[in-house]
Short mmCIF file of C-alpha atoms in Angstrom, two decimals:
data_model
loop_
_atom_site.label_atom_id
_atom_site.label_comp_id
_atom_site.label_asym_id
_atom_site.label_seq_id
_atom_site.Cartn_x
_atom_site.Cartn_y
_atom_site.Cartn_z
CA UNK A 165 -8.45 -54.71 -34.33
CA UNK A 166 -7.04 -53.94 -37.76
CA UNK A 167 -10.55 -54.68 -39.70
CA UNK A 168 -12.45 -52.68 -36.86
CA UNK A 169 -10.41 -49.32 -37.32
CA UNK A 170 -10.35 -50.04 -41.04
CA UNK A 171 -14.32 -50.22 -40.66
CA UNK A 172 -14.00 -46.95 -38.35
CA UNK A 173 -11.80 -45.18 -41.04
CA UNK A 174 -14.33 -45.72 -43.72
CA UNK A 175 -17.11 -44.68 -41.71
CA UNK A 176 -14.91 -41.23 -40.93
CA UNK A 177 -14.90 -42.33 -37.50
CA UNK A 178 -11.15 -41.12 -35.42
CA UNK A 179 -9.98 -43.32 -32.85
CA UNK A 180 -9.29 -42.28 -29.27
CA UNK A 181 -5.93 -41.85 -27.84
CA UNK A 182 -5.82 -45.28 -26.61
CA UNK A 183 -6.98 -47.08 -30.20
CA UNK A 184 -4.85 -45.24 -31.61
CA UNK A 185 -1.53 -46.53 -29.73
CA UNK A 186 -2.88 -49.80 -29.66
CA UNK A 187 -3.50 -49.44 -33.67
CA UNK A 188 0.38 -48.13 -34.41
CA UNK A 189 1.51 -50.72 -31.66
CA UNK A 190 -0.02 -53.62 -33.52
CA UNK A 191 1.56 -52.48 -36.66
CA UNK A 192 4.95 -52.01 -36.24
CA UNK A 193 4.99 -55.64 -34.76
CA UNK A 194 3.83 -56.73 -38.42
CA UNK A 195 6.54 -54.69 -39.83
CA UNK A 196 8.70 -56.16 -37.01
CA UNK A 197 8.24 -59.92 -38.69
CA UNK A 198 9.58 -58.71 -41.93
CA UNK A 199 12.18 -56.35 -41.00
CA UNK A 200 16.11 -57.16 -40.73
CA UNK A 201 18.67 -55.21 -38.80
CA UNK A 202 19.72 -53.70 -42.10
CA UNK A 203 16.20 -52.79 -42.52
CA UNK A 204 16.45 -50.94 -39.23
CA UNK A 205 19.47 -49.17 -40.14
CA UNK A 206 17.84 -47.77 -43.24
CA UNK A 207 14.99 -46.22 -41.40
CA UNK A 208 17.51 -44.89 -38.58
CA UNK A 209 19.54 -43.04 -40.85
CA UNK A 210 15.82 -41.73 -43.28
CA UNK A 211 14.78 -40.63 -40.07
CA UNK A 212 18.17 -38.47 -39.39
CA UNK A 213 17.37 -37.32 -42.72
CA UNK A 214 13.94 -36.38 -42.34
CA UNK A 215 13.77 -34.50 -39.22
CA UNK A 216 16.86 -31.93 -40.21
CA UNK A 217 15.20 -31.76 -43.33
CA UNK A 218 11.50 -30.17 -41.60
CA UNK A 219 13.44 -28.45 -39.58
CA UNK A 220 15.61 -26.12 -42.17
CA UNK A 221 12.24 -26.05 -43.58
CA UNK A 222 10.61 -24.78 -39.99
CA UNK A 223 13.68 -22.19 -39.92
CA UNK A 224 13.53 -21.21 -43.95
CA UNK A 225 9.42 -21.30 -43.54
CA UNK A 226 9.65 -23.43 -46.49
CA UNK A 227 6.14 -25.12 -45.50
CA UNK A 228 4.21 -21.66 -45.84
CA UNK A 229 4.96 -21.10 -48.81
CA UNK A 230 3.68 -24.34 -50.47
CA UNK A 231 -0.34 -23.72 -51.30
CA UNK A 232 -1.84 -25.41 -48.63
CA UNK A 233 -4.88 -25.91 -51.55
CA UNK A 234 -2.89 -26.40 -54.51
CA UNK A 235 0.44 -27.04 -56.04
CA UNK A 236 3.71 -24.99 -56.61
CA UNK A 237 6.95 -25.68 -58.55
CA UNK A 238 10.31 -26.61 -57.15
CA UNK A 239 11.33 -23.36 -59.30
CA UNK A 240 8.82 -20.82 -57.57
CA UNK A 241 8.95 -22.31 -54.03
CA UNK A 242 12.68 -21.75 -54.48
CA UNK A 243 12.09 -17.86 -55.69
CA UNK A 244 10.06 -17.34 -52.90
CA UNK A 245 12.47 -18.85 -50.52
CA UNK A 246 15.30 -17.66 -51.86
CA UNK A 247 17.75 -20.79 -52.67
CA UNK A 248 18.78 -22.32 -54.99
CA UNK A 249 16.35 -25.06 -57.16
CA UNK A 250 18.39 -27.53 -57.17
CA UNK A 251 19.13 -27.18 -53.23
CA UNK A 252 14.95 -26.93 -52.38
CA UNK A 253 14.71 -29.92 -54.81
CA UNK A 254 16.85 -31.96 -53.17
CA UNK A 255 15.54 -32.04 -49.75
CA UNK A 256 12.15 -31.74 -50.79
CA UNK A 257 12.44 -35.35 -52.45
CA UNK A 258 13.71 -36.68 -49.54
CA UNK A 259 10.32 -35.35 -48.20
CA UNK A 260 8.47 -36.73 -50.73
CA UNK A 261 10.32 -39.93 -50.83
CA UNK A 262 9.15 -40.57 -46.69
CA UNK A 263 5.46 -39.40 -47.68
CA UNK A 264 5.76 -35.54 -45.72
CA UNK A 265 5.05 -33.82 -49.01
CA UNK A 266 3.50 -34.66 -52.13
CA UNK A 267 4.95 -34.74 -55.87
CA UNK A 268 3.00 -34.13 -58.96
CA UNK A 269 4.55 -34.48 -62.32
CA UNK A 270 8.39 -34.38 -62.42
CA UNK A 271 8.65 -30.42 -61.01
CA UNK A 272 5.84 -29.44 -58.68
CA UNK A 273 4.91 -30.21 -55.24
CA UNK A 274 2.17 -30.38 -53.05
CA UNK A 275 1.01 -30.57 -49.33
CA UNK A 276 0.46 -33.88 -47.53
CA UNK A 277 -2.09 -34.06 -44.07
CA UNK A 278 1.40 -34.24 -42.51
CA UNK A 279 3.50 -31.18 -43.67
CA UNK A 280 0.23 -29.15 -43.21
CA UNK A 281 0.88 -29.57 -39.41
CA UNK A 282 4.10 -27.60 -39.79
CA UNK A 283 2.68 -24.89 -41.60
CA UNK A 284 1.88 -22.81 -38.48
CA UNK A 285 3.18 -22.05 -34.80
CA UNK A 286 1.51 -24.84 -33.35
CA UNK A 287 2.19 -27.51 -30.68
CA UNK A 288 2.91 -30.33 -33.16
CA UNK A 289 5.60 -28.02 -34.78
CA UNK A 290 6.84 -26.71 -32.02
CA UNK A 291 7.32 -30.63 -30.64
CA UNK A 292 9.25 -31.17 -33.45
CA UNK A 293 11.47 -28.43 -32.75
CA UNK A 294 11.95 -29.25 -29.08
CA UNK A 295 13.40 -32.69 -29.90
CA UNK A 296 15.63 -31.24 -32.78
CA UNK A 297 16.98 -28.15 -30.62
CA UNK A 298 16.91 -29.57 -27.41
CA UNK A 299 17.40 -32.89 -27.49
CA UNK A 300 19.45 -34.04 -30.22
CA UNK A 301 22.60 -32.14 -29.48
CA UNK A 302 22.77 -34.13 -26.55
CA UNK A 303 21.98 -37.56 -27.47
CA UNK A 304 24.92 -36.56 -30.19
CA UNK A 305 27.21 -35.91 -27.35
CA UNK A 306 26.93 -39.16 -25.67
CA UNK A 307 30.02 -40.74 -26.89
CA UNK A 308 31.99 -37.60 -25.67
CA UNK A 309 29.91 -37.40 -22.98
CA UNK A 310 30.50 -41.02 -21.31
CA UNK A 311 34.67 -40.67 -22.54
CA UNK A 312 34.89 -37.56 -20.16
CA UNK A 313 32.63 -38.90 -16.97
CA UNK A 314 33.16 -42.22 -17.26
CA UNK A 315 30.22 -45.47 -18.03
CA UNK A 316 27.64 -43.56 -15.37
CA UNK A 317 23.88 -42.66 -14.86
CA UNK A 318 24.29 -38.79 -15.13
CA UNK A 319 21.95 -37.79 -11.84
CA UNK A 320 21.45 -34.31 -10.47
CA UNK A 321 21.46 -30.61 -11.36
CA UNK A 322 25.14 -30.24 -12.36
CA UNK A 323 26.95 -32.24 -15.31
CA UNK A 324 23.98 -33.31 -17.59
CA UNK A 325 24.47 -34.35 -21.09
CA UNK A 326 22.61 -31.05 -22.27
CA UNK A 327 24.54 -28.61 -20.47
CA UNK A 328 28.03 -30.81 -21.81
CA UNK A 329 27.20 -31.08 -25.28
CA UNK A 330 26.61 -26.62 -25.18
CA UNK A 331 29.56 -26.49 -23.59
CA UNK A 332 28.28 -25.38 -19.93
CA UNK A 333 28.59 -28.61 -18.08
CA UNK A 334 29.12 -26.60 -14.54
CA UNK A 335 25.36 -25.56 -14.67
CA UNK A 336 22.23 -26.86 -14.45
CA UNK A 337 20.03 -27.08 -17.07
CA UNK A 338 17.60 -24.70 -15.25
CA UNK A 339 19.81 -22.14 -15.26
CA UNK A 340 21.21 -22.97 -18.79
CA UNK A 341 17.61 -22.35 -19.96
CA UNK A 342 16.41 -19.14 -18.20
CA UNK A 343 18.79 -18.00 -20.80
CA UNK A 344 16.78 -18.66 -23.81
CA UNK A 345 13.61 -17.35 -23.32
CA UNK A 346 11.89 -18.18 -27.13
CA UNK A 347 13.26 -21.90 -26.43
CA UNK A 348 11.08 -22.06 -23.50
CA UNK A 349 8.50 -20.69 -25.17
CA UNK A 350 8.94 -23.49 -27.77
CA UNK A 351 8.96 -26.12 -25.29
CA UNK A 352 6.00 -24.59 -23.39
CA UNK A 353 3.95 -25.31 -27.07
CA UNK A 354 4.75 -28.39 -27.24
CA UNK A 355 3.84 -29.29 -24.05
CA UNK A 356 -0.02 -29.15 -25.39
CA UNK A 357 0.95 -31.45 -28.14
CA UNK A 358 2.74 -33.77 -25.83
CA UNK A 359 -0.38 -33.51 -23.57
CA UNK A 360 -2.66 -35.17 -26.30
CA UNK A 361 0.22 -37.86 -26.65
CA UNK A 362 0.12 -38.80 -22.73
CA UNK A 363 -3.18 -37.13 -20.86
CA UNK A 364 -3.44 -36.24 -17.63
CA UNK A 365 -6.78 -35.84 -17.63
CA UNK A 366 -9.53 -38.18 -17.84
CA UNK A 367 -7.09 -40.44 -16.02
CA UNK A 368 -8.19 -39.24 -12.54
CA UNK A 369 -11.59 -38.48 -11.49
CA UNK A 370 -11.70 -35.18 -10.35
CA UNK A 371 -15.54 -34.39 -9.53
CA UNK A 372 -14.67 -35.04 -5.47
CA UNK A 373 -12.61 -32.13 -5.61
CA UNK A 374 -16.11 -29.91 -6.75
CA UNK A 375 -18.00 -31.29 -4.59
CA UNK A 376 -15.80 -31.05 -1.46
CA UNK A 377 -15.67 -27.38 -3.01
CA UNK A 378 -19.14 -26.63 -2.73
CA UNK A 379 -19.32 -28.47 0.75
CA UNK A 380 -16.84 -26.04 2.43
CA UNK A 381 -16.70 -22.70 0.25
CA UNK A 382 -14.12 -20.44 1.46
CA UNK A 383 -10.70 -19.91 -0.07
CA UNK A 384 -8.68 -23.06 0.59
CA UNK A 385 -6.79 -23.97 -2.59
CA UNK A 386 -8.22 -26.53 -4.01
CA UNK A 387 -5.93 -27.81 -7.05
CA UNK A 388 -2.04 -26.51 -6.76
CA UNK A 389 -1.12 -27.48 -10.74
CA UNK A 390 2.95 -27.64 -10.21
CA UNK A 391 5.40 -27.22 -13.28
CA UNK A 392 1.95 -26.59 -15.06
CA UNK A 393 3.72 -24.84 -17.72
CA UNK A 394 1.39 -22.34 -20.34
CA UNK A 395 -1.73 -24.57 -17.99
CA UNK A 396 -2.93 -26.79 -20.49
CA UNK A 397 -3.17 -29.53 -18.01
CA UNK A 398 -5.16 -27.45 -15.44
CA UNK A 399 -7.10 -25.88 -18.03
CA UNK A 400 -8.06 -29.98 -19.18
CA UNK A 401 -8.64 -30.73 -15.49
CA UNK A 402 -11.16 -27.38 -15.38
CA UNK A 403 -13.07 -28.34 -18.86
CA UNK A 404 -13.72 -32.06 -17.36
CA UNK A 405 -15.01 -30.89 -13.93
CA UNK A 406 -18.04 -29.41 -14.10
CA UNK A 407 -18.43 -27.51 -10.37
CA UNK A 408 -14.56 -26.56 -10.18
CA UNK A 409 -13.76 -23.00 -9.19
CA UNK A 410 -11.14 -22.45 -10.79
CA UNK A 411 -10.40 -19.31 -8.44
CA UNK A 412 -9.64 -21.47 -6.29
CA UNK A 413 -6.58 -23.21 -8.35
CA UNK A 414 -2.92 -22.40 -8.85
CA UNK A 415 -0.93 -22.63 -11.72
CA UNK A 416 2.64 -22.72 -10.56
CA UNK A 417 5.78 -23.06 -12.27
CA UNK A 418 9.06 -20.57 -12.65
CA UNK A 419 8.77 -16.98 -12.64
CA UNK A 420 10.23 -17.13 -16.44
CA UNK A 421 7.73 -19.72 -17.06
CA UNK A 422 4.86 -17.82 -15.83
CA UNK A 423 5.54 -14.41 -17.75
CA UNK A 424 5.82 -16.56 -20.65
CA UNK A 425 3.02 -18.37 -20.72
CA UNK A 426 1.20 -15.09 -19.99
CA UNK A 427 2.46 -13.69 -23.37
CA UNK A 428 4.71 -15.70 -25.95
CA UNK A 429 6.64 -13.93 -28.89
CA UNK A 430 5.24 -15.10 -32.41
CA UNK A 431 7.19 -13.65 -35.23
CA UNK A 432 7.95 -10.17 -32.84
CA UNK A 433 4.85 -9.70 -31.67
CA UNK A 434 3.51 -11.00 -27.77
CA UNK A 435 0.16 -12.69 -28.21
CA UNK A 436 -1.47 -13.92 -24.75
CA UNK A 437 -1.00 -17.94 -24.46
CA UNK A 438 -3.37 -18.46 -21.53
CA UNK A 439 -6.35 -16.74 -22.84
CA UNK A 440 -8.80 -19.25 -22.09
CA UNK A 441 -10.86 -17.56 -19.35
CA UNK A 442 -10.47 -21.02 -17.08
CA UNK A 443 -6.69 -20.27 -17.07
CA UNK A 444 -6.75 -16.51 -16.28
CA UNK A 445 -8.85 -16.59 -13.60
CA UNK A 446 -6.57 -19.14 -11.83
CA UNK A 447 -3.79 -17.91 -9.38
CA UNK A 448 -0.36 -17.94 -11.30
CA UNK A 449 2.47 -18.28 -8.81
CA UNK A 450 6.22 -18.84 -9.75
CA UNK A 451 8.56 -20.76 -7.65
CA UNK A 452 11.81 -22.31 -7.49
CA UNK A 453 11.51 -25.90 -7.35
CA UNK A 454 14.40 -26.58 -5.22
CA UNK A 455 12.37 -24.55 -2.34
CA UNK A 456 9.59 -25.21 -0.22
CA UNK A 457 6.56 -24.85 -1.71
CA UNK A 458 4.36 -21.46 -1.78
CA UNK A 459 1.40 -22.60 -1.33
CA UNK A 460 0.30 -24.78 1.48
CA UNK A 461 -2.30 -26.96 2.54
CA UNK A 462 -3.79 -27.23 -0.94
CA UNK A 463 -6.52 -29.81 -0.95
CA UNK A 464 -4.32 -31.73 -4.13
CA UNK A 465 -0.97 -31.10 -5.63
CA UNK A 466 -0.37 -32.11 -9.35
CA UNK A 467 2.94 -32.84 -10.68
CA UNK A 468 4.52 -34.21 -13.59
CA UNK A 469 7.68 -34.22 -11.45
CA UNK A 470 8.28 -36.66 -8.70
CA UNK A 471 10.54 -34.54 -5.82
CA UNK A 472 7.69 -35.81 -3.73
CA UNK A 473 10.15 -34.53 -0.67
CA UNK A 474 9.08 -31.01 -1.60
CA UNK A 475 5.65 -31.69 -0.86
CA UNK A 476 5.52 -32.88 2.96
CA UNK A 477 5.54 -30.02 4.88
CA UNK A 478 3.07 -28.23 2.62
CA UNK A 479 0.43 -30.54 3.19
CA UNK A 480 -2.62 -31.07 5.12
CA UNK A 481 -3.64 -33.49 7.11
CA UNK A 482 -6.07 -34.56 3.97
CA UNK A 483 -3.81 -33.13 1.53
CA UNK A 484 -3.05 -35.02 -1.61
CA UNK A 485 -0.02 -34.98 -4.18
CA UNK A 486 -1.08 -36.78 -7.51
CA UNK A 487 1.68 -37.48 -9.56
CA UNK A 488 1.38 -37.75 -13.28
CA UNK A 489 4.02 -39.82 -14.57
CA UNK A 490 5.33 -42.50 -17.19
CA UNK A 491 5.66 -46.10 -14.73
CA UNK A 492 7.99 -48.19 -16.96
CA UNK A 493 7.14 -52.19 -17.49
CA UNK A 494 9.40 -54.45 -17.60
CA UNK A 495 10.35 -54.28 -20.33
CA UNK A 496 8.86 -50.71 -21.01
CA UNK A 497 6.52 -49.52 -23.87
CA UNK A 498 8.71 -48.20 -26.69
CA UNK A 499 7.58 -44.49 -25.87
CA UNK A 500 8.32 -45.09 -22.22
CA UNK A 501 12.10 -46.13 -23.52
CA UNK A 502 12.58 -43.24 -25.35
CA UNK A 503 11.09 -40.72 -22.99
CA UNK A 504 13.75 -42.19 -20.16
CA UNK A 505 16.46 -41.52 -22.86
CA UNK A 506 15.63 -38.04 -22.68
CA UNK A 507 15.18 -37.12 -19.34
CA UNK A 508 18.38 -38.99 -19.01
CA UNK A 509 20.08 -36.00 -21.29
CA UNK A 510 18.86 -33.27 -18.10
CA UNK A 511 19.58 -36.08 -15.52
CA UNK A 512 16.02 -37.30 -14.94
CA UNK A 513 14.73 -40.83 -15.89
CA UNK A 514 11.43 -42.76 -15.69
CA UNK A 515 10.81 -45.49 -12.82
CA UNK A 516 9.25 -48.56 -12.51
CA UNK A 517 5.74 -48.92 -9.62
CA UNK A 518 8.36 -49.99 -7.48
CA UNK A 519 10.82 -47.59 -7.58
CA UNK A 520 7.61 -45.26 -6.90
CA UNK A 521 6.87 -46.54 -3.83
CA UNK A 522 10.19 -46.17 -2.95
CA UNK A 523 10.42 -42.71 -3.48
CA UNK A 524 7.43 -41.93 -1.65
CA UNK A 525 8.18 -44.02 1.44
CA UNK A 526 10.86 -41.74 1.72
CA UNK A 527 8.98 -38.96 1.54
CA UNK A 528 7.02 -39.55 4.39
CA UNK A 529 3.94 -40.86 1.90
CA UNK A 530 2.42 -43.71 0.35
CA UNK A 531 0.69 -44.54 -2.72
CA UNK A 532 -2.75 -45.10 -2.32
CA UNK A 533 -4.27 -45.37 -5.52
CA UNK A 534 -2.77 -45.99 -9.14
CA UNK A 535 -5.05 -44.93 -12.10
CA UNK A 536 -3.64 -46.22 -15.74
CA UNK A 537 -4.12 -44.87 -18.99
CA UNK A 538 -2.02 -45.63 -22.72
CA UNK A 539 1.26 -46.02 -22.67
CA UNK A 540 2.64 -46.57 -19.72
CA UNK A 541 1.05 -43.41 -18.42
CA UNK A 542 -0.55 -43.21 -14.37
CA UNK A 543 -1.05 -40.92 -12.18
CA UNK A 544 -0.45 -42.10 -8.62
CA UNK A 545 -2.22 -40.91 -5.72
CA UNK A 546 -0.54 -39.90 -2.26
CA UNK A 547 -1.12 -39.44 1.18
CA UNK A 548 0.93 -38.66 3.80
CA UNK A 549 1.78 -42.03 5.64
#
């Protein structure tokens, strides 16, 4: 596999999602064969290093003003910053030194194919932000958190890690959020990056849907896209289906969610997200997800979520929920790990097939089909039982 995307490189050829993961999976188990644990504690604490490093340089906009063409001293990009050189210098080597930015001669700097993807408001950047603001305080607060509550899964709306570790524990991280309305414009961002990371579509085959469409016009919904966010996944679902009406879909997701996906503040300015034309001419409904659901008898429900219980009574007869999830192995892909970890922080986690079937037993369904992409991703099809 190594000499085939080596072949693929040379001939500018880019891998798919799924050569990709299987490229960076293969070599890390190389590295694995040579590394020691105090190999492992190096890169730990580089990779501290590195992330609050881009992201003072996210906040200072430290990245924009490096040529993205050219070069620029550690003297001028300080000026134009306004620090101090030796400060800028600092944690621009430690850049350098993990191959984010580029060093030529002993006082200038340059841009690397990586630090150019922090140079605007864009879903990679904003991902990068969303781990830093979001979800490091809480992983940090871990030790404090399991001293005060005691060596157990945190479950439910109330006492997450997140809301502990800013000081709110008593509410639930929904709530604690509708409070910040540029952070969940931030997160909404990087939901398209994290999209590209795990898709949702191309998994399922969608093209029964359109032609079910054009066998019974009318104006049954046909796709309900739930917690579909700024509608990058129902916008993907549109793109891959020729036929789709997409007057006929719903985006749903809070009412905060909604307006902001509408229009998101860049630099003090509102500039509409959901331009595409697919998205706009989709119904946008917002909802509280601890209520029944709005819409009912939808032809298919997508979620990323899995409160399959919210579903039943909204359904048809023929109704279906697909649910786009991470199913752990045993043991679990390293991303799968690591996303558990952090929906552990808001009191989610990710399940195994089985503990899938569980859930939807008990929501009056079953799982009737189970289509598999990279990493650990599926979505799972449901009917009522």
């Amino acid at each position: 596999m190594l000499t085939d995307a080596a072949k693929g490189l040379r001939r500018g050829t880019s891998a798919s999602p799924e050569q990709h993961a299987g490229l960076v999976e293969i070599l890390k188990r190389v590295v694995e064969l040579v590394h020691g644990p105090r190999d492992d504690i190096m890169d730990t604490m580089t990779g501290f290093c590195q992330i609050a490093v881009i992201r003072l340089f996210i906040k200072w906009k430290v990245f924009e003003k490096i040529p993205v063409a050219g070069i620029i001293s550690y003297k001028e990009l300080a000026a134009v910053v306004g620090a101090d050189v030796s400060l800028i210098t600092r944690l621009c080597w430690l850049l350098v030194a993990t191959g984010v930015l580029r060093q030529e001669g002993p006082h200038r700097v340059a841009h690397t194919k990586k630090s150019e993807a922090y140079t605007t408001v864009a879903p990679l950047r904003a991902q990068l932000q969303m781990g830093f603001d979001e979800y490091m305080p809480p992983i940090l607060a871990m030790p404090r958190y399991f001293d005060a509550y005691g060596l157990k899964e945190p479950t439910g709306k109330l006492h997450s890690v997140k809301a502990f570790a800013e000081g709110e524990p008593e509410i639930s991280v929904t709530d604690l959020m509708n409070r910040h309305s540029k952070r969940v414009a931030t997160m909404l961002l990087a939901l398209s990056a994290m999209e590209k990371m795990y898709p949702h579509s191309g998994l399922y085959d969608f093209s029964w849907v359109a032609a079910r469409a054009a066998e019974s016009p009318g104006d049954r919904p046909l796709i309900v896209d739930v917690g579909g966010g700024n509608g990058h996944t129902l916008r993907a679902i549109y793109n891959d289906t020729p036929g789709l009406p997409i007057s006929r879909c719903v985006l749903e997701d809070l009412p905060e969610v909604i307006e902001v996906a509408k229009t998101t503040a860049d630099n003090g300015r509102q500039r509409p997200t959901t331009a595409d034309k697919e998205v706009l001419g989709a119904r946008l409904v917002g909802m509280d997800f601890f209520k029944e659901q709005p819409v009912k008898g939808a032809l298919i429900y997508h979620t990323l979520r899995c409160d399959l219980e919210a579903f039943g009574d909204a359904m048809a007869p023929d109704s279906k929920v697909l649910v786009g999830e991470i199913v752990m192995s045993n043991p679990p892909a390293q991303s799968a790990a690591m996303m558990d970890m952090l929906l552990g922080t808001i009191g989610g986690k990710e399940r195994t097939i089985e503990g899938f079937h569980d859930i939807a037993g008990r929501a009056g369904l079953q799982i009737t089909a189970v289509s598999r992409g990279p990493r650990d991703v599926v979505i799972m099809e449901c009917e009522k039982v």
